[in-house]
Short mmCIF file of C-alpha atoms and ligand atoms in Angstrom, two decimals:
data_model
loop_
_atom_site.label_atom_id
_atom_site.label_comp_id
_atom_site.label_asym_id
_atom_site.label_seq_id
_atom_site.Cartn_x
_atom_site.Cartn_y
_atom_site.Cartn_z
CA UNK A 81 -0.25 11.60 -21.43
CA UNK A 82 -1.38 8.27 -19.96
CA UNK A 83 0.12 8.04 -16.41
CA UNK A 84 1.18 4.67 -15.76
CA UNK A 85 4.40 5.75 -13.37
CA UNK A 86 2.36 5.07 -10.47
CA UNK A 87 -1.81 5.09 -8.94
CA UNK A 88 -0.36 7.92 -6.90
CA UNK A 89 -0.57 10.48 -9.85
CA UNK A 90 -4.95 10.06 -9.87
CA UNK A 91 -6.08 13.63 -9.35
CA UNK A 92 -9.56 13.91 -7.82
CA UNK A 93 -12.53 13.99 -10.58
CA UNK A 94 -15.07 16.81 -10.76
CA UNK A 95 -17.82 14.45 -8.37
CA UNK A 96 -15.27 13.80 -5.78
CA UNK A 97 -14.33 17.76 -5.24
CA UNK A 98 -18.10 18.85 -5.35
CA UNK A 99 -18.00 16.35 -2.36
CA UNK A 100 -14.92 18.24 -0.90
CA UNK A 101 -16.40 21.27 -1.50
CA UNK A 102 -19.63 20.67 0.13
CA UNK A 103 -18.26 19.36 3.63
CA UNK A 104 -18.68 19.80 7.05
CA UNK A 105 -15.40 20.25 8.82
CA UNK A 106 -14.06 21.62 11.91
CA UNK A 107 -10.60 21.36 13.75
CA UNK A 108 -9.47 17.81 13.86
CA UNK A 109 -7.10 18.00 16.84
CA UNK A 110 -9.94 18.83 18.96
CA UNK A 111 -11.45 15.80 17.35
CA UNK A 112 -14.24 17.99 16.26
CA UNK A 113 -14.14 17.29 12.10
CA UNK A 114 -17.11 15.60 11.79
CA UNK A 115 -15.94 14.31 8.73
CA UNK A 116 -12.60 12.77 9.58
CA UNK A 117 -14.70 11.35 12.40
CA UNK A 118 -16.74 9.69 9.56
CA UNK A 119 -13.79 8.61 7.52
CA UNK A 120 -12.38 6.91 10.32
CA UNK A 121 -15.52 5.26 11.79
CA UNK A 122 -16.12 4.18 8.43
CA UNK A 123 -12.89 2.40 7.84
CA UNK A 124 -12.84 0.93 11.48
CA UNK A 125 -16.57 -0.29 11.10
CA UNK A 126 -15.35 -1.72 7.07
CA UNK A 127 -12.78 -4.19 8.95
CA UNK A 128 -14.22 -4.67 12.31
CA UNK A 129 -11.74 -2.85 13.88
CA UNK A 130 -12.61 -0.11 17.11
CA UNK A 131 -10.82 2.72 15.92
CA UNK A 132 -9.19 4.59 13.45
CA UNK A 133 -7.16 7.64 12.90
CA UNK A 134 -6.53 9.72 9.64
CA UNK A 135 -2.92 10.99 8.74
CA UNK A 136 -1.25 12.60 6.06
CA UNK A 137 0.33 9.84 4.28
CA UNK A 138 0.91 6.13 4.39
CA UNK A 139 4.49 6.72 5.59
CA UNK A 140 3.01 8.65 9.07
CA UNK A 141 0.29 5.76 9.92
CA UNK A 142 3.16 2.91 9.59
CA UNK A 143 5.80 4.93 11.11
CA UNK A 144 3.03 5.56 13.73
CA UNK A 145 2.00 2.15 13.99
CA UNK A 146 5.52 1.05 14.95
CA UNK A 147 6.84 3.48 17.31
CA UNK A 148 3.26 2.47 18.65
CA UNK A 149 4.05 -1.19 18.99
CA UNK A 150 7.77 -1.21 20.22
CA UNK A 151 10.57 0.15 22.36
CA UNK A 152 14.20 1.52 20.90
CA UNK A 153 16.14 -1.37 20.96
CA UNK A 154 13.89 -3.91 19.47
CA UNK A 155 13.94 -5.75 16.43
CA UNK A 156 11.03 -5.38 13.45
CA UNK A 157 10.37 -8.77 11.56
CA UNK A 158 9.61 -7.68 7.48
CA UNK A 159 10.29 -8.63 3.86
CA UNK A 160 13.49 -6.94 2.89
CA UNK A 161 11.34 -5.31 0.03
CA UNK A 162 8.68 -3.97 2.16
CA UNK A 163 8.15 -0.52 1.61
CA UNK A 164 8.52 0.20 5.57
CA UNK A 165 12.58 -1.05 4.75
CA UNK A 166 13.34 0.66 2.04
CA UNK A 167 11.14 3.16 0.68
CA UNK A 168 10.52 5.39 4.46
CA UNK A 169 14.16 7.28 4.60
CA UNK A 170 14.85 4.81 6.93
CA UNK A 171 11.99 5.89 9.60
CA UNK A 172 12.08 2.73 11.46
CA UNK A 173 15.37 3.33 13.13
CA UNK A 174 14.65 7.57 12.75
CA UNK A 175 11.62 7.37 14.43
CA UNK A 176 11.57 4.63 16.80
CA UNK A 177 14.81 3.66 16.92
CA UNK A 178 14.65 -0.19 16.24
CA UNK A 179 16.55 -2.04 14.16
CA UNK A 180 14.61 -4.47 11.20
CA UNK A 181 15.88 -8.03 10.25
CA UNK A 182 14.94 -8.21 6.39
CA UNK A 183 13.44 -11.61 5.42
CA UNK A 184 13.69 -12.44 1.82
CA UNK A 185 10.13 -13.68 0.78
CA UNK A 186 8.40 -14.96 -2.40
CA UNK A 187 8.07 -11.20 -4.26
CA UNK A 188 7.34 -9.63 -1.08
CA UNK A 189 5.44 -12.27 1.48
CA UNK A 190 7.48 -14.22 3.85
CA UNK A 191 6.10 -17.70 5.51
CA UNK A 192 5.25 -18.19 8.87
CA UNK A 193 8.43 -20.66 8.78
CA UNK A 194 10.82 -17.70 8.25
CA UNK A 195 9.34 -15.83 10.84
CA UNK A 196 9.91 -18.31 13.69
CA UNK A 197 13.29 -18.53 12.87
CA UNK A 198 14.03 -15.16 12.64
CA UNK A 199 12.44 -14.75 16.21
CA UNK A 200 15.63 -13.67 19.07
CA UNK A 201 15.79 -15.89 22.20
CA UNK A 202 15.39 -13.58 25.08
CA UNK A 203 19.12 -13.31 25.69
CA UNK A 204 20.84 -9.54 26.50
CA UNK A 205 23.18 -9.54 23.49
CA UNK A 206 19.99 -9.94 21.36
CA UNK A 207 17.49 -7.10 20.42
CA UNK A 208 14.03 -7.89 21.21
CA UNK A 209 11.81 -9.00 18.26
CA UNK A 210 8.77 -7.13 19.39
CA UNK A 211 6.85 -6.72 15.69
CA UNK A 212 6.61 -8.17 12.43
CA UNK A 213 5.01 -6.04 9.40
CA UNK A 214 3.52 -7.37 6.68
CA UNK A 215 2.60 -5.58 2.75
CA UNK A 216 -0.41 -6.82 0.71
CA UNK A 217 -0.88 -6.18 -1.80
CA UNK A 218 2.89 -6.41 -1.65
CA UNK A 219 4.53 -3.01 -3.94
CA UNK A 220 8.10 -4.60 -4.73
CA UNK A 221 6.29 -7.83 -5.22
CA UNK A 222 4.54 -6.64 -8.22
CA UNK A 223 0.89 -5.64 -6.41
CA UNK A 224 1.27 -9.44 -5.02
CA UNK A 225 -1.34 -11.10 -2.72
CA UNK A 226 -0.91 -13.09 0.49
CA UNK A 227 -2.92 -16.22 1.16
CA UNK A 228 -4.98 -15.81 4.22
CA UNK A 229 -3.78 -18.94 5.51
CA UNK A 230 -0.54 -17.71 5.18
CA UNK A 231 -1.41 -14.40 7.50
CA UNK A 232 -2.91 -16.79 10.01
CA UNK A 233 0.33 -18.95 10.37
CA UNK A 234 2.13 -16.07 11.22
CA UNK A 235 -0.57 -14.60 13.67
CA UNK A 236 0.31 -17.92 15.35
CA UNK A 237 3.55 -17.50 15.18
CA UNK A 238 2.94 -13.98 16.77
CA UNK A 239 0.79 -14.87 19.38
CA UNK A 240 3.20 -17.71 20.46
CA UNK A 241 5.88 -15.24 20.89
CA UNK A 242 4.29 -12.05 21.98
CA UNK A 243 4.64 -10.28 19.15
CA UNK A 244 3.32 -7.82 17.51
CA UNK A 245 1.85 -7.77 13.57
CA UNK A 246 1.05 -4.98 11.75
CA UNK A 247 -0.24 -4.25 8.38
CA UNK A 248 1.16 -2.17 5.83
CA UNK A 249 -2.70 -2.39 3.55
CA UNK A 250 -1.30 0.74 1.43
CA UNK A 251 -3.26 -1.01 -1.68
CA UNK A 252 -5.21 -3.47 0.55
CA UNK A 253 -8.52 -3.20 -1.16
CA UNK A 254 -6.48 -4.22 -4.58
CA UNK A 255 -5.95 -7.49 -2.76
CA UNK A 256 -9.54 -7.47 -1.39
CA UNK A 257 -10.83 -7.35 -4.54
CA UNK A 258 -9.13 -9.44 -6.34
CA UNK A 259 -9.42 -12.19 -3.83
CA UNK A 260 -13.27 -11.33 -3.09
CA UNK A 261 -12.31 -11.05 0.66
CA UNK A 262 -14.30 -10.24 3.56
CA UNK A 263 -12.13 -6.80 5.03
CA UNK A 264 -13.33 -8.03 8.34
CA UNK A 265 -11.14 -11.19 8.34
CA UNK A 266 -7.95 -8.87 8.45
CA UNK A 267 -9.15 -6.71 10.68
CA UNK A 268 -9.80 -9.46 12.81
CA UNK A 269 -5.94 -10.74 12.47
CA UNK A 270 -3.63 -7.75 12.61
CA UNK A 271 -3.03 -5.54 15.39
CA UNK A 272 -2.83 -2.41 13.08
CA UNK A 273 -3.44 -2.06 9.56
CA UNK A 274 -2.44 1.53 7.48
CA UNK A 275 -4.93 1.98 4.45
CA UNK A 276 -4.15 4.63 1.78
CA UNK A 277 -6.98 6.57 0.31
CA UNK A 278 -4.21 8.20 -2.15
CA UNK A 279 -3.35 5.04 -4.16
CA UNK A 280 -5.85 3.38 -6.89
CA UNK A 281 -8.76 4.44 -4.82
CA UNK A 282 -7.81 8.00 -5.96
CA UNK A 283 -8.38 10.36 -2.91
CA UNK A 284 -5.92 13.76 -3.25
CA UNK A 285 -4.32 13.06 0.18
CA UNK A 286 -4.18 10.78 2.84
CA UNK A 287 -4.38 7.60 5.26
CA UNK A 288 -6.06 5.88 8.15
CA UNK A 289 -4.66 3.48 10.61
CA UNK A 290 -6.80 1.55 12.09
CA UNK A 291 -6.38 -0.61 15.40
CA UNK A 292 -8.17 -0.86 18.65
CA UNK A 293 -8.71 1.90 21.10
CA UNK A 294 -5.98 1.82 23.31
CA UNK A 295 -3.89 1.62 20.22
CA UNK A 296 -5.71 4.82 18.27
CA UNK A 297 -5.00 6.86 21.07
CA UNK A 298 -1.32 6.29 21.59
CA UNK A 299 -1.38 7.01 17.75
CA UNK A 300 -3.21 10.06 18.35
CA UNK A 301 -0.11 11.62 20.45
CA UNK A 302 2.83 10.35 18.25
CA UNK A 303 0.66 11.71 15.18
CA UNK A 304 1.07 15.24 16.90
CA UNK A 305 4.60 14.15 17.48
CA UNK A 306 5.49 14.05 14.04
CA UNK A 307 3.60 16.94 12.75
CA UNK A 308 0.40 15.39 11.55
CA UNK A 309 -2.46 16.68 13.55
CA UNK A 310 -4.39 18.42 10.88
CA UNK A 311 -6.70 21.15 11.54
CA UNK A 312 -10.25 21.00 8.59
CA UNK A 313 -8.82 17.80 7.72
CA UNK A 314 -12.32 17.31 6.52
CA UNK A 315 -12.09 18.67 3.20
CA UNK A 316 -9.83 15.51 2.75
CA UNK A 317 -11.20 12.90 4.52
CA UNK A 318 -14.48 13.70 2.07
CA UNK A 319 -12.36 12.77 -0.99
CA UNK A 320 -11.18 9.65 0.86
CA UNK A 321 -15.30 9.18 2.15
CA UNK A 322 -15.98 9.67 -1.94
CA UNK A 323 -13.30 7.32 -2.43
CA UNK A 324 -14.49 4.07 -0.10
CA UNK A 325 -18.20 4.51 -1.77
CA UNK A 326 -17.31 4.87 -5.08
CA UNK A 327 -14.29 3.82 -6.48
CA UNK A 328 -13.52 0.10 -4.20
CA UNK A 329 -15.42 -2.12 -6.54
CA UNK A 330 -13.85 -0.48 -10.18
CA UNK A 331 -10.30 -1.64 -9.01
CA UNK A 332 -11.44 -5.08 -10.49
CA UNK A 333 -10.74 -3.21 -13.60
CA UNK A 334 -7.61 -1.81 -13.53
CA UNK A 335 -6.78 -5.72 -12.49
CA UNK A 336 -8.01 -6.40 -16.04
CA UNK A 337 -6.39 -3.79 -17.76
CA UNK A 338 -3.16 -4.62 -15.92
CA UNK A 339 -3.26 -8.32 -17.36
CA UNK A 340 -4.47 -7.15 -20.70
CA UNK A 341 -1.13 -5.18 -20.98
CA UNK A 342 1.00 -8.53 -19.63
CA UNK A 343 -0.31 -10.73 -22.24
CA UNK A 344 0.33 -7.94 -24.81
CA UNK A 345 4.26 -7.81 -23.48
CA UNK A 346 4.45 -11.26 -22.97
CA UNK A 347 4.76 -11.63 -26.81
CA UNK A 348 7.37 -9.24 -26.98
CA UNK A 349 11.10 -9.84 -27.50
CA UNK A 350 12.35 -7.40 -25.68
CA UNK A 351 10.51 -8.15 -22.54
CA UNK A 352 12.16 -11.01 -19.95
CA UNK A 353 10.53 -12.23 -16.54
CA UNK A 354 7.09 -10.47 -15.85
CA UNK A 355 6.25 -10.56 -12.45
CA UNK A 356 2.85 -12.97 -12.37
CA UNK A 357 0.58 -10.18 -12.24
CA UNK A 358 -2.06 -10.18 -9.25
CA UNK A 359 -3.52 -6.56 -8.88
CA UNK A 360 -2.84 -3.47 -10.76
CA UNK A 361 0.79 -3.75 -10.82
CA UNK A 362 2.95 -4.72 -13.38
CA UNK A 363 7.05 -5.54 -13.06
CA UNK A 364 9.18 -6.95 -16.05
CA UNK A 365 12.78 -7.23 -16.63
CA UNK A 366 13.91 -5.41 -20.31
CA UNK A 367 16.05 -7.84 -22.35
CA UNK A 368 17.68 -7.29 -25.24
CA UNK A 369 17.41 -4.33 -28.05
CA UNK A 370 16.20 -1.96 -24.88
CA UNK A 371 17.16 -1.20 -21.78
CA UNK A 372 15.11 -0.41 -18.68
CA UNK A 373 15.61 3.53 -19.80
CA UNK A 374 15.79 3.48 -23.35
CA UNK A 375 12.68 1.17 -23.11
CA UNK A 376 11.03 4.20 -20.86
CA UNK A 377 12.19 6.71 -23.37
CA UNK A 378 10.12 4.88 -26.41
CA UNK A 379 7.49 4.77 -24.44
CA UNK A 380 7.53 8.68 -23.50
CA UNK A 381 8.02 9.63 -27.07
CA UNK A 382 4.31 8.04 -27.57
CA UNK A 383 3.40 10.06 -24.22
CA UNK A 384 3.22 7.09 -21.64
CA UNK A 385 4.94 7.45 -18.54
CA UNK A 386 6.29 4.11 -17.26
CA UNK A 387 9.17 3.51 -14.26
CA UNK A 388 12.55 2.26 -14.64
CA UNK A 389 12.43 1.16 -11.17
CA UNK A 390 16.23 -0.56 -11.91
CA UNK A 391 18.84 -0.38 -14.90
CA UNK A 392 16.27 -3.78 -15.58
CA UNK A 393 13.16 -3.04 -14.40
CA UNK A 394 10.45 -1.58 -15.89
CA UNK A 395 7.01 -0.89 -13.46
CA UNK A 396 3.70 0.14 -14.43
CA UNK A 397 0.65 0.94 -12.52
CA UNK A 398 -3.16 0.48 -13.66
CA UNK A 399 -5.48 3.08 -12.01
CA UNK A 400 -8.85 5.25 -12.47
CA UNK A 401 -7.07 7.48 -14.97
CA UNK A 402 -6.15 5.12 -17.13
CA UNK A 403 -8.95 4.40 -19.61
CA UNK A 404 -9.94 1.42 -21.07
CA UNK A 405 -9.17 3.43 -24.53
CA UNK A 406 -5.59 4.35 -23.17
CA UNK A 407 -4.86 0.58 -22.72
CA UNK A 408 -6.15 -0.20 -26.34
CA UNK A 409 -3.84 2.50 -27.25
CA UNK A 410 -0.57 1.36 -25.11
CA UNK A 411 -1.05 -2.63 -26.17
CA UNK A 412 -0.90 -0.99 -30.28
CA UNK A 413 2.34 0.23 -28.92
CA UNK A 414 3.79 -2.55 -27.61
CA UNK A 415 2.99 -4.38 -30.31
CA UNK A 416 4.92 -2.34 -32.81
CA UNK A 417 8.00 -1.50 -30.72
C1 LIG B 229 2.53 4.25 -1.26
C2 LIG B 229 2.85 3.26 -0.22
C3 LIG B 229 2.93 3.60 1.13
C4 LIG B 229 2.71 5.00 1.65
O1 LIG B 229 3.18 5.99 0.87
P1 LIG B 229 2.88 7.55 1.07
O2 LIG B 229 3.36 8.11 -0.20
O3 LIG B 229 3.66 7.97 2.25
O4 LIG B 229 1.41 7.73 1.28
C5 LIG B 229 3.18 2.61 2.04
N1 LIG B 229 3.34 1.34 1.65
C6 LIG B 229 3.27 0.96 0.37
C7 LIG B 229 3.41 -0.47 0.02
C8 LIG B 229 3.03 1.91 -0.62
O5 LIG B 229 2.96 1.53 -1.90
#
């Protein structure tokens, strides 16, 4: 099977559980893992950041980040495709009881300009916009990339209006990457940032928020709130250790792959609007003799896994267990379909 559903299905290779196997741990809610200790000052040191903090998933570290950051009542600022809106069971008004005002961006990134007018007057019959979140790479977006100048506008923004910005960085070193950015300029912008070690970078299990003290240790309580103080959490944070040192810099190939396998559907028929492709992501509307499902279907029969993410949509995601081989053999396919 070549898995191209998403870079959540990577399963850890035989190096990265020798590493797991070989760990230190200890119990983490004591703060006595030496290992998640290491994950997390690794992370915080990687964007210049004070602290970090190690969860299960990348749903906990931004529903943690903004319960962190705001009051019930208030209002979070995000793209209405941002994986905080739509793809967390609704956690934002769950878990911290806010309500969100969806922006509609450019596949997934919204302008500084959208944000200021989005921004309540301090008035009692309006909530109080107290956070805007941002995704980059951006998931809905098709594994789309902000502009740094962008971010910095709507720091500005933020800073003009007390606000604060989070970031949801579930495929952040994707962007990184394929921007050849310095991790320590975002670190250096955002308030929080949640980094998943369980995407393309192909740790089992797990995520780290990262933000400054103060910040990390409110985390630390609502993280035992909601059920995610771990006990040897080392045995994970090892993979996600293995991860960071060995698997940051081979994401530049999966970006290949993923525009090897555009221009191979560009030619096709079938296939409508492809999402530019940026990262490892790839989003296309199905057009005539297929649909979204029918189009998944042919593809299963030749034992690839792809996403009808809508009756239109087709998604597929590049990762580290997707050969350079299984490409070759996927782009034959396309072209005979
Ligand atoms: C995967 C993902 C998350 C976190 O997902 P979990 O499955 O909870 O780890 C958050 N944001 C984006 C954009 C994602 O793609």
């Amino acid at each position: 099977m070549i898995e191209y559903r998403s870079d959540t299905f990577t399963k850890p290779t035989p190096a990265m559980l020798q590493t797991m196997f070989h760990t230190e741990v200890g119990d983490d809610v004591f703060r006595e893992d030496p290992t998640v200790n290491r994950l997390q000052e690794m992370l915080a040191e990687k964007f210049g950041m004070e602290a970090g903090i190690f969860c299960p998933s990348g749903t906990m570290t931004n529903q943690i980040a903004i319960k962190c950051h705001t009051q019930p009542g208030d209002e979070v600022i995000c793209d209405k495709m941002s994986h905080v809106y739509i793809y967390e069971g609704g956690g934002i008004a769950f878990n911290s009881g806010c309500q969100v005002k969806p922006l509609e961006g450019d596949r997934g990134r919204m302008k500084a300009s959208q944000v200021i007018e989005t921004i309540n007057p301090i008035d009692i019959h309006k909530a109080k916009t107290q956070l805007v979140s941002l995704e980059n790479t951006a998931n809905r977006g098709g594994g789309s990339c902000y502009q740094i100048s962008d971010i910095q506008e709507i720091k500005e923004v933020c800073l003009e209006n007390n606000l604060k910005l989070h970031l949801d960085g579930a495929r952040l070193f994707n962007a990184i990457v394929a921007k050849d950015e310095d991790p320590k300029v975002y670190g250096n912008i955002f308030d929080s940032i949640s980094i998943c070690l369980s995407k393309g970078l192909g740790a089992p299990v797990g995520s780290v928020l990262l933000g400054n003290s103060d910040f990390i240790e409110k985390a630390r309580r609502v993280r035992k709130v909601f059920g995610g103080g771990m006990r040897q959490a080392g045995y994970m944070a090892a993979a996600g250790i293995f991860a960071l040192e060995n698997n940051i810099d081979r994401l530049a190939l999966d970006h290949r792959h993923a525009k090897q396998i555009e221009e191979a559907l560009s030619k096709k028929e079938f296939v409508g609007n492809i999402m530019p492709v940026e990262t490892n992501i790839i989003i296309y509307d199905v057009v005539g003799k297929y649909t979204a499902k029918s189009l998944a279907e042919e593809f299963l029969k030749n034992n690839i896994l792809v996403s009808a993410i809508s009756p239109t949509q087709i998604r597929m995601v590049l990762h580290l267990d997707v050969s350079e081989e299984m490409v070759m053999d996927t782009i034959r396919l396309i072209e005979i379909l």
